[in-house]
Every structure is written in C-alpha cells, then in structure tokens.
mmCIF file of C-alpha atoms and ligand atoms in Angstrom:
data_model
loop_
_atom_site.group_PDB
_atom_site.id
_atom_site.type_symbol
_atom_site.label_atom_id
_atom_site.label_comp_id
_atom_site.label_asym_id
_atom_site.label_seq_id
_atom_site.Cartn_x
_atom_site.Cartn_y
_atom_site.Cartn_z
ATOM 1 C CA MET A 1 96.178 146.826 117.565
ATOM 2 C CA SER A 2 93.115 144.961 118.818
ATOM 3 C CA ASP A 3 93.914 141.925 116.650
ATOM 4 C CA ILE A 4 97.281 141.131 118.213
ATOM 5 C CA LYS A 5 97.907 139.083 121.330
ATOM 6 C CA LEU A 6 100.823 139.963 123.621
ATOM 7 C CA LEU A 7 101.953 137.330 126.103
ATOM 8 C CA ALA A 8 104.612 137.675 128.798
ATOM 9 C CA GLY A 9 106.825 135.057 130.377
ATOM 10 C CA ASN A 10 108.317 135.656 133.800
ATOM 11 C CA SER A 11 111.607 137.231 132.697
ATOM 12 C CA ASN A 12 110.564 140.852 132.356
ATOM 13 C CA ARG A 13 106.961 141.522 133.239
ATOM 14 C CA ALA A 14 107.626 145.237 133.771
ATOM 15 C CA LEU A 15 108.846 145.679 130.184
ATOM 16 C CA ALA A 16 105.923 143.615 128.854
ATOM 17 C CA ASP A 17 103.490 145.882 130.762
ATOM 18 C CA SER A 18 105.163 148.990 129.307
ATOM 19 C CA ILE A 19 105.031 147.599 125.765
ATOM 20 C CA ALA A 20 101.361 146.709 126.230
ATOM 21 C CA ALA A 21 100.692 150.261 127.487
ATOM 22 C CA TYR A 22 102.495 151.728 124.455
ATOM 23 C CA LEU A 23 100.341 149.623 122.137
ATOM 24 C CA GLY A 24 97.172 150.296 124.105
ATOM 25 C CA VAL A 25 96.392 146.590 124.585
ATOM 26 C CA SER A 26 96.157 144.312 127.611
ATOM 27 C CA LEU A 27 98.468 141.361 128.052
ATOM 28 C CA THR A 28 96.725 138.105 127.164
ATOM 29 C CA LYS A 29 95.785 136.146 130.265
ATOM 30 C CA CYS A 30 98.368 133.439 130.617
ATOM 31 C CA GLN A 31 99.763 131.503 133.571
ATOM 32 C CA VAL A 32 103.405 130.445 133.512
ATOM 33 C CA ARG A 33 103.832 128.451 136.703
ATOM 34 C CA ARG A 34 105.989 125.740 138.235
ATOM 35 C CA PHE A 35 104.949 122.266 139.293
ATOM 36 C CA ALA A 36 106.272 121.110 142.677
ATOM 37 C CA ASP A 37 109.350 119.648 140.969
ATOM 38 C CA MET A 38 109.944 123.002 139.155
ATOM 39 C CA GLU A 39 108.812 121.785 135.742
ATOM 40 C CA ILE A 40 107.186 124.659 133.873
ATOM 41 C CA PHE A 41 103.466 124.657 133.190
ATOM 42 C CA VAL A 42 101.806 127.130 130.815
ATOM 43 C CA GLU A 43 98.117 127.809 130.526
ATOM 44 C CA ILE A 44 96.857 130.359 127.978
ATOM 45 C CA GLN A 45 93.515 131.520 129.302
ATOM 46 C CA GLU A 46 92.181 133.313 126.204
ATOM 47 C CA ASN A 47 91.350 132.159 122.704
ATOM 48 C CA VAL A 48 94.284 132.791 120.343
ATOM 49 C CA ARG A 49 93.023 130.824 117.315
ATOM 50 C CA GLY A 50 94.046 132.596 114.112
ATOM 51 C CA GLN A 51 95.711 135.461 116.025
ATOM 52 C CA ASP A 52 99.003 137.306 115.465
ATOM 53 C CA THR A 53 100.800 136.516 118.737
ATOM 54 C CA PHE A 54 103.909 138.002 120.366
ATOM 55 C CA ILE A 55 105.696 136.387 123.325
ATOM 56 C CA ILE A 56 107.803 138.885 125.289
ATOM 57 C CA GLN A 57 110.600 137.016 127.013
ATOM 58 C CA SER A 58 114.280 137.825 127.515
ATOM 59 C CA THR A 59 116.445 134.752 128.018
ATOM 60 C CA SER A 60 118.167 136.465 130.937
ATOM 61 C CA PHE A 61 119.054 135.031 134.371
ATOM 62 C CA PRO A 62 118.024 132.305 135.088
ATOM 63 C CA ALA A 63 118.647 131.814 131.369
ATOM 64 C CA ASN A 64 117.711 128.149 131.164
ATOM 65 C CA ASP A 65 114.362 128.612 132.936
ATOM 66 C CA HIS A 66 113.459 131.636 130.847
ATOM 67 C CA LEU A 67 114.424 129.904 127.624
ATOM 68 C CA MET A 68 112.322 126.885 128.572
ATOM 69 C CA GLU A 69 109.358 129.143 129.393
ATOM 70 C CA LEU A 70 109.658 130.672 125.920
ATOM 71 C CA LEU A 71 109.748 127.240 124.264
ATOM 72 C CA ILE A 72 106.772 125.919 126.209
ATOM 73 C CA MET A 73 104.726 129.093 125.610
ATOM 74 C CA THR A 74 105.474 128.723 121.896
ATOM 75 C CA ASP A 75 104.303 125.120 121.959
ATOM 76 C CA ALA A 76 101.113 126.125 123.750
ATOM 77 C CA LEU A 77 100.374 128.848 121.164
ATOM 78 C CA ARG A 78 101.094 126.544 118.240
ATOM 79 C CA ARG A 79 98.762 123.871 119.597
ATOM 80 C CA ALA A 80 96.132 126.558 120.214
ATOM 81 C CA SER A 81 96.219 127.422 116.467
ATOM 82 C CA ALA A 82 97.808 130.880 116.696
ATOM 83 C CA ARG A 83 98.226 132.211 113.140
ATOM 84 C CA ARG A 84 101.722 133.580 113.709
ATOM 85 C CA ILE A 85 104.096 133.480 116.684
ATOM 86 C CA THR A 86 106.770 136.139 117.115
ATOM 87 C CA ALA A 87 109.348 135.623 119.860
ATOM 88 C CA VAL A 88 110.162 139.087 121.201
ATOM 89 C CA VAL A 89 113.486 138.465 122.936
ATOM 90 C CA PRO A 90 114.880 141.860 124.013
ATOM 91 C CA TYR A 91 117.971 140.147 125.476
ATOM 92 C CA PHE A 92 119.034 137.014 123.624
ATOM 93 C CA GLY A 93 121.152 134.970 126.056
ATOM 94 C CA TYR A 94 123.793 132.446 125.008
ATOM 95 C CA ALA A 95 124.754 134.931 122.271
ATOM 96 C CA ARG A 96 128.376 135.117 123.389
ATOM 97 C CA GLN A 97 128.820 131.444 122.484
ATOM 98 C CA ASP A 98 128.532 132.164 118.781
ATOM 99 C CA ARG A 99 131.571 130.343 117.394
ATOM 100 C CA LYS A 100 134.051 127.609 118.274
ATOM 101 C CA PRO A 101 136.916 129.400 120.064
ATOM 102 C CA ALA A 102 138.541 126.040 120.815
ATOM 103 C CA PRO A 103 138.246 122.443 119.649
ATOM 104 C CA ARG A 104 135.248 120.509 121.024
ATOM 105 C CA ALA A 105 133.422 123.694 122.108
ATOM 106 C CA PRO A 106 129.675 124.072 121.430
ATOM 107 C CA ILE A 107 128.090 126.861 119.415
ATOM 108 C CA SER A 108 125.301 127.370 121.915
ATOM 109 C CA ALA A 109 123.839 130.436 120.178
ATOM 110 C CA LYS A 110 123.093 128.239 117.162
ATOM 111 C CA LEU A 111 121.620 125.489 119.336
ATOM 112 C CA VAL A 112 119.320 127.976 121.083
ATOM 113 C CA SER A 113 118.262 129.430 117.713
ATOM 114 C CA ASN A 114 117.411 125.902 116.545
ATOM 115 C CA LEU A 115 115.406 125.216 119.712
ATOM 116 C CA ILE A 116 113.366 128.407 119.296
ATOM 117 C CA THR A 117 112.709 127.727 115.612
ATOM 118 C CA ARG A 118 111.824 124.052 116.127
ATOM 119 C CA ALA A 119 109.424 124.936 118.952
ATOM 120 C CA GLY A 120 107.326 126.724 116.315
ATOM 121 C CA VAL A 121 108.316 130.403 116.378
ATOM 122 C CA ASP A 122 107.676 132.144 113.022
ATOM 123 C CA ARG A 123 109.687 135.337 113.573
ATOM 124 C CA VAL A 124 112.142 136.764 116.082
ATOM 125 C CA LEU A 125 112.424 140.353 117.270
ATOM 126 C CA THR A 126 115.475 141.159 119.358
ATOM 127 C CA VAL A 127 117.743 144.067 120.310
ATOM 128 C CA ASP A 128 121.494 144.561 119.870
ATOM 129 C CA LEU A 129 122.493 140.955 119.278
ATOM 130 C CA HIS A 130 126.009 140.335 120.531
ATOM 131 C CA ALA A 131 126.981 139.516 116.938
ATOM 132 C CA GLY A 132 124.778 140.566 114.029
ATOM 133 C CA GLN A 133 125.419 137.305 112.202
ATOM 134 C CA ILE A 134 123.378 135.430 114.835
ATOM 135 C CA GLN A 135 120.386 136.574 112.761
ATOM 136 C CA GLY A 136 121.558 133.980 110.243
ATOM 137 C CA PHE A 137 121.409 131.223 112.882
ATOM 138 C CA PHE A 138 117.622 131.478 112.577
ATOM 139 C CA ASP A 139 116.085 130.188 109.353
ATOM 140 C CA ILE A 140 113.081 132.449 110.001
ATOM 141 C CA PRO A 141 112.794 136.252 109.682
ATOM 142 C CA THR A 142 114.761 137.927 112.476
ATOM 143 C CA ASP A 143 114.735 141.653 113.188
ATOM 144 C CA ASN A 144 117.680 142.905 115.220
ATOM 145 C CA LEU A 145 116.694 146.325 116.574
ATOM 146 C CA PHE A 146 119.314 148.879 117.593
ATOM 147 C CA GLY A 147 119.283 150.408 121.058
ATOM 148 C CA ALA A 148 121.402 153.336 119.792
ATOM 149 C CA PRO A 149 118.545 155.780 119.019
ATOM 150 C CA VAL A 150 117.244 155.421 122.598
ATOM 151 C CA MET A 151 120.740 156.066 123.938
ATOM 152 C CA VAL A 152 121.374 158.979 121.584
ATOM 153 C CA ARG A 153 118.175 160.699 122.704
ATOM 154 C CA ASP A 154 119.280 160.375 126.336
ATOM 155 C CA ILE A 155 122.825 161.579 125.585
ATOM 156 C CA LYS A 156 121.554 164.622 123.668
ATOM 157 C CA GLU A 157 119.197 165.546 126.506
ATOM 158 C CA ARG A 158 121.882 165.365 129.192
ATOM 159 C CA LEU A 159 125.352 166.038 127.840
ATOM 160 C CA ASP A 160 127.250 168.833 126.148
ATOM 161 C CA LEU A 161 128.147 167.131 122.884
ATOM 162 C CA ASN A 162 131.043 169.514 122.179
ATOM 163 C CA ASN A 163 133.413 167.706 124.518
ATOM 164 C CA VAL A 164 132.141 164.142 124.157
ATOM 165 C CA MET A 165 134.218 161.234 122.866
ATOM 166 C CA VAL A 166 132.752 157.772 122.253
ATOM 167 C CA ILE A 167 134.873 154.827 123.342
ATOM 168 C CA SER A 168 134.780 151.163 122.405
ATOM 169 C CA PRO A 169 135.900 149.160 125.472
ATOM 170 C CA ASP A 170 137.496 146.531 123.231
ATOM 171 C CA VAL A 171 138.468 146.029 119.625
ATOM 172 C CA GLY A 172 135.453 143.757 119.015
ATOM 173 C CA GLY A 173 133.000 146.554 119.821
ATOM 174 C CA VAL A 174 134.336 149.160 117.396
ATOM 175 C CA VAL A 175 131.546 148.862 114.814
ATOM 176 C CA ARG A 176 128.863 149.366 117.473
ATOM 177 C CA ALA A 177 130.674 152.323 119.087
ATOM 178 C CA ARG A 178 131.417 153.935 115.721
ATOM 179 C CA ALA A 179 127.726 153.772 114.784
ATOM 180 C CA LEU A 180 126.768 155.666 117.938
ATOM 181 C CA ALA A 181 129.626 158.161 117.523
ATOM 182 C CA LYS A 182 128.387 158.910 114.015
ATOM 183 C CA ARG A 183 124.863 159.604 115.265
ATOM 184 C CA ILE A 184 126.121 162.273 117.693
ATOM 185 C CA ASP A 185 128.958 163.459 115.469
ATOM 186 C CA ALA A 186 131.599 162.683 118.110
ATOM 187 C CA PRO A 187 135.131 161.333 117.729
ATOM 188 C CA LEU A 188 135.924 157.707 118.550
ATOM 189 C CA ALA A 189 138.670 156.087 120.626
ATOM 190 C CA ILE A 190 139.344 152.415 121.345
ATOM 191 C CA VAL A 191 140.580 150.571 124.411
ATOM 192 C CA ASP A 192 142.866 147.778 123.283
ATOM 193 C CA LYS A 193 143.357 145.052 125.883
ATOM 194 C CA ARG A 194 146.441 143.018 125.284
ATOM 195 C CA ARG A 195 148.331 140.278 127.164
ATOM 196 C CA GLU A 196 151.864 140.820 125.898
ATOM 197 C CA ARG A 197 153.147 137.465 127.195
ATOM 198 C CA ALA A 198 151.397 134.404 128.638
ATOM 199 C CA GLY A 199 151.166 134.676 132.427
ATOM 200 C CA GLU A 200 151.569 138.475 132.451
ATOM 201 C CA SER A 201 148.652 140.728 133.297
ATOM 202 C CA GLU A 202 146.711 142.519 130.566
ATOM 203 C CA VAL A 203 147.933 145.889 129.354
ATOM 204 C CA MET A 204 145.317 148.475 128.441
ATOM 205 C CA ASN A 205 146.285 150.671 125.506
ATOM 206 C CA VAL A 206 144.057 153.543 124.510
ATOM 207 C CA ILE A 207 144.004 154.343 120.806
ATOM 208 C CA GLY A 208 143.094 158.035 120.572
ATOM 209 C CA ASP A 209 143.682 161.137 122.697
ATOM 210 C CA VAL A 210 141.084 161.185 125.485
ATOM 211 C CA SER A 211 142.629 163.908 127.673
ATOM 212 C CA GLY A 212 140.056 166.406 128.925
ATOM 213 C CA LYS A 213 137.221 164.519 127.207
ATOM 214 C CA SER A 214 133.859 163.403 128.576
ATOM 215 C CA CYS A 215 134.084 159.767 127.548
ATOM 216 C CA ILE A 216 131.115 157.530 126.767
ATOM 217 C CA LEU A 217 131.877 153.814 126.717
ATOM 218 C CA VAL A 218 129.464 151.920 124.469
ATOM 219 C CA ASP A 219 128.924 148.156 124.602
ATOM 220 C CA ASP A 220 126.203 145.543 124.163
ATOM 221 C CA ILE A 221 126.606 143.701 127.471
ATOM 222 C CA VAL A 222 127.811 144.511 130.960
ATOM 223 C CA ASP A 223 128.103 141.258 132.872
ATOM 224 C CA SER A 224 130.737 141.155 135.634
ATOM 225 C CA GLY A 225 131.534 144.822 134.973
ATOM 226 C CA GLY A 226 135.226 143.947 134.561
ATOM 227 C CA THR A 227 135.557 145.170 130.965
ATOM 228 C CA LEU A 228 133.814 148.414 131.832
ATOM 229 C CA CYS A 229 135.623 149.271 135.072
ATOM 230 C CA ASN A 230 139.043 148.425 133.606
ATOM 231 C CA ALA A 231 138.332 150.564 130.553
ATOM 232 C CA ALA A 232 137.180 153.444 132.782
ATOM 233 C CA GLU A 233 140.420 153.213 134.802
ATOM 234 C CA ALA A 234 142.519 153.230 131.626
ATOM 235 C CA LEU A 235 140.712 156.301 130.268
ATOM 236 C CA LEU A 236 140.952 158.282 133.519
ATOM 237 C CA SER A 237 144.640 157.444 133.871
ATOM 238 C CA ARG A 238 145.141 158.966 130.409
ATOM 239 C CA GLY A 239 143.515 162.232 131.431
ATOM 240 C CA ALA A 240 139.832 161.733 130.551
ATOM 241 C CA LYS A 241 137.683 164.292 132.400
ATOM 242 C CA GLU A 242 134.933 161.778 133.260
ATOM 243 C CA VAL A 243 133.673 158.421 132.059
ATOM 244 C CA ARG A 244 130.091 157.302 131.508
ATOM 245 C CA ALA A 245 128.843 154.116 129.878
ATOM 246 C CA TYR A 246 125.805 153.330 127.744
ATOM 247 C CA ILE A 247 125.252 149.597 127.519
ATOM 248 C CA THR A 248 122.192 147.862 126.095
ATOM 249 C CA HIS A 249 121.957 144.735 128.244
ATOM 250 C CA GLY A 250 122.564 145.048 131.997
ATOM 251 C CA VAL A 251 123.320 141.388 132.768
ATOM 252 C CA LEU A 252 125.120 142.573 135.930
ATOM 253 C CA SER A 253 125.789 139.223 137.542
ATOM 254 C CA GLY A 254 127.634 138.382 140.756
ATOM 255 C CA GLY A 255 129.277 141.411 142.337
ATOM 256 C CA ALA A 256 128.892 143.602 139.248
ATOM 257 C CA VAL A 257 126.666 146.236 140.855
ATOM 258 C CA ALA A 258 129.034 146.620 143.830
ATOM 259 C CA ARG A 259 132.016 146.803 141.450
ATOM 260 C CA ILE A 260 130.356 149.549 139.436
ATOM 261 C CA THR A 261 129.142 151.601 142.384
ATOM 262 C CA SER A 262 132.629 151.563 143.901
ATOM 263 C CA SER A 263 134.306 152.367 140.572
ATOM 264 C CA LYS A 264 135.187 155.778 139.165
ATOM 265 C CA LEU A 265 132.444 155.523 136.539
ATOM 266 C CA LYS A 266 130.310 158.641 136.730
ATOM 267 C CA GLU A 267 127.269 156.811 135.419
ATOM 268 C CA LEU A 268 126.258 153.541 133.807
ATOM 269 C CA VAL A 269 123.097 153.678 131.710
ATOM 270 C CA VAL A 270 121.486 150.370 130.734
ATOM 271 C CA THR A 271 118.176 149.618 129.045
ATOM 272 C CA ASP A 272 115.367 147.556 130.530
ATOM 273 C CA SER A 273 115.937 144.671 128.068
ATOM 274 C CA ILE A 274 116.715 142.763 131.279
ATOM 275 C CA GLN A 275 114.518 143.475 134.295
ATOM 276 C CA PRO A 276 116.621 145.520 136.734
ATOM 277 C CA THR A 277 117.136 143.947 140.153
ATOM 278 C CA GLU A 278 116.522 145.923 143.349
ATOM 279 C CA ALA A 279 120.312 146.393 143.657
ATOM 280 C CA VAL A 280 120.381 148.006 140.205
ATOM 281 C CA ARG A 281 117.380 150.203 140.986
ATOM 282 C CA VAL A 282 118.981 151.678 144.098
ATOM 283 C CA ALA A 283 122.567 151.886 142.783
ATOM 284 C CA SER A 284 123.845 155.463 142.981
ATOM 285 C CA ASN A 285 125.522 155.517 139.548
ATOM 286 C CA ILE A 286 123.298 153.182 137.493
ATOM 287 C CA ARG A 287 120.287 154.461 135.554
ATOM 288 C CA VAL A 288 117.808 152.474 133.456
ATOM 289 C CA ILE A 289 116.239 153.804 130.255
ATOM 290 C CA SER A 290 113.339 152.071 128.565
ATOM 291 C CA ILE A 291 113.220 150.403 125.176
ATOM 292 C CA ALA A 292 109.476 149.773 125.526
ATOM 293 C CA PRO A 293 108.453 152.403 122.912
ATOM 294 C CA LEU A 294 111.040 150.997 120.466
ATOM 295 C CA MET A 295 109.834 147.419 120.995
ATOM 296 C CA GLY A 296 106.188 148.491 120.909
ATOM 297 C CA GLU A 297 106.655 150.324 117.630
ATOM 298 C CA ALA A 298 108.490 147.358 116.097
ATOM 299 C CA ILE A 299 105.665 145.028 117.181
ATOM 300 C CA ALA A 300 103.048 147.392 115.727
ATOM 301 C CA ARG A 301 104.912 147.566 112.409
ATOM 302 C CA THR A 302 105.374 143.794 112.303
ATOM 303 C CA ALA A 303 101.646 143.318 112.874
ATOM 304 C CA LYS A 304 100.792 145.805 110.109
ATOM 305 C CA GLU A 305 103.419 144.294 107.750
ATOM 306 C CA GLU A 306 105.231 147.651 107.654
ATOM 307 C CA SER A 307 108.964 148.282 107.516
ATOM 308 C CA VAL A 308 110.819 147.831 110.789
ATOM 309 C CA SER A 309 114.214 148.952 109.478
ATOM 310 C CA SER A 310 112.825 152.406 108.673
ATOM 311 C CA LEU A 311 112.552 152.939 112.446
ATOM 312 C CA PHE A 312 116.298 153.609 112.280
ATOM 313 C CA ASP A 313 116.468 155.916 109.246
HETATM 314 C C1 R5P H 401 132.175 141.066 125.017
HETATM 315 O O1 R5P H 401 132.504 140.791 123.861
HETATM 316 C C2 R5P H 401 130.986 141.886 125.331
HETATM 317 O O2 R5P H 401 130.721 142.826 124.331
HETATM 318 C C3 R5P H 401 131.141 142.587 126.669
HETATM 319 O O3 R5P H 401 132.239 143.480 126.595
HETATM 320 C C4 R5P H 401 131.374 141.581 127.781
HETATM 321 O O4 R5P H 401 130.420 140.560 127.738
HETATM 322 C C5 R5P H 401 131.330 142.276 129.126
HETATM 323 O O5 R5P H 401 131.562 141.333 130.118
HETATM 324 P P1 R5P H 401 132.071 141.751 131.562
HETATM 325 O O6 R5P H 401 131.171 142.832 132.060
HETATM 326 O O7 R5P H 401 131.959 140.465 132.348
HETATM 327 O O8 R5P H 401 133.492 142.201 131.430
#
C-alpha cells in the first residue's frame, strides 16, 4: 500500500486514522485550515505527483464546510498532478434531497454530485447511500458499500438470533431491512406511518406480529431520532419484548441524543461514518461500531484494481 496517498479533511479524523492504521500507511501531511474570514485554505505538504490518492471526508455537520473542504482538497490534488483522486465519503450528505417532492424544489443530491465530479474527483467510495440510484448522479465510477456485514457481525456476537425480528421503521426502508434480515435468517416486520386525514396526527401501524420478539430496527440515517423513537414506541405497545436499532449514519442533530437516551430503546448502534460527538460517546444506550476495516479493504482493492463488490459475497 506504499504507493497510495490517504488524505483527511476535518470531518472525521478519527476514522481516517483508523483506516490508515488498517492499511498500514500514514496519512499524507496536509493542512486544511481557515483564513480569518473562515475561507478554507488547503496545503498538501507532500509530493503527490502521479499518485493514487484518496480523500477521506464525510459531508456531515457542518455539511457545507465539509463539502467545501472536499472540493478544495480535490482541486489541490488535481493541480498537484495526482494520477487518480478517489473521494471516500463514508456519509454522503444532501442525499435525502434526491428528487423533486414538490414543484420548484431543488435536487440537491444531484447538484452535490456534479460539484464533486467537476472539482476533479475520478471515483467515489461511499457507504449506504440514502437511495442507491444516487450512484447514477455521478458520471464517474461510484462504489456504494453496505454497512450490513459490520452490523450482522455485531448482532451475531451479541444476540440470540432465535427470537430476533428485523423491522423497517418505514415503508421506504423495506429493501434495506429485508437485506439484513436475510443475512441473519430472521423474519421481517414493517412500521407503516400514515396520516389518515390532513391535520390529524400520524397513526403507526405495524405490519407483522412482533409480540415477544427482540426487535432490531434497521435504517440508513438517524437524524432527529423521531422516526426511531416513534417506531420503538409502536413496537413496544404491540408487545415487542425489547427494541434495538442498527443505523449506519448517526447524524443525531439537535436534541436527538437526549431523545434517544430518554426513550425506551434498549440500544442504538451507529457506525463511525460520522464522527461521534462527546454526547454520543457518553450516551448510556448508544454504541458506535467501526467501518474502518470495511473502508480500508475497499480502498486497498480499489488501489489494486480488484473487485470491491466481492467484499459482500
Ligand atoms: C428517511 O427516509 C431516512 O431513512 C430516515 O428514516 C430519516 O432520515 C430519519 O430521520 P429522523 O431521525 O429525523 O426521524
């Protein structure tokens, strides 16, 4: 791996360090600083001419700053004659704005994909995109890794699979939840949120018999925690024994951590695609598992021109 260069923006230095350790390389010396007026300034302090380069940067909070860092780092690498630039974006922000839900709405996920491509990125490596079709927003090779194998390993180590049921917290997440259920050979249930009439509060219907089950909610994003906590309530009120959640991207904004710690969720497990805050680290019912080996392996295979999809066979 001595002929690759790994660079880290400021979004998730801890993950970048873990990936570098997995690959047995040091992060390339690079300063990503602010001018007095908060403009971003990047200085790559090692020669990268002709090198296979990987920028590790989630576009997580503050999303706009972290996206801009990624774009400017890409520009710096391109002007420094890097041979290939891969944007390693464990959490791809703006992904929820992937279609026009109303007239005159932007498709920001497409705009961000254009920005990254135009800046000079050659390939993208990401994890659990909110919608798989976002891969097609990039006109460059894009590998969308699955967090499921990391979650499955953790579930198998900790839980009795005989009584487990996997739950999608909404209809939109069924494909993702079904894929995980299949890997652990567990049944699937679905929480169906519905507003029967305008102005009335949402009704939570549970499709499937969850009574006495150890439920595992599976989703790509936990942001405010609303979807998760409401789904947990609905499951417990229908007789579920306990409810855990495995969610790839712990966005956890605003009062999400407080909402989750005071909820009836037994445990929320998120990956380190987004750097956990201190509040997340000390939360009694939130645990972080690492995707560093998965990302590291995908980077190694990309560098050696080997199959990345076979990581999931
Ligand atoms: C929605 O489609 C996503 O998969 C998540 O369910 C959603 O983003 C979670 O948001 P929140 O935690 O704010 O309810």
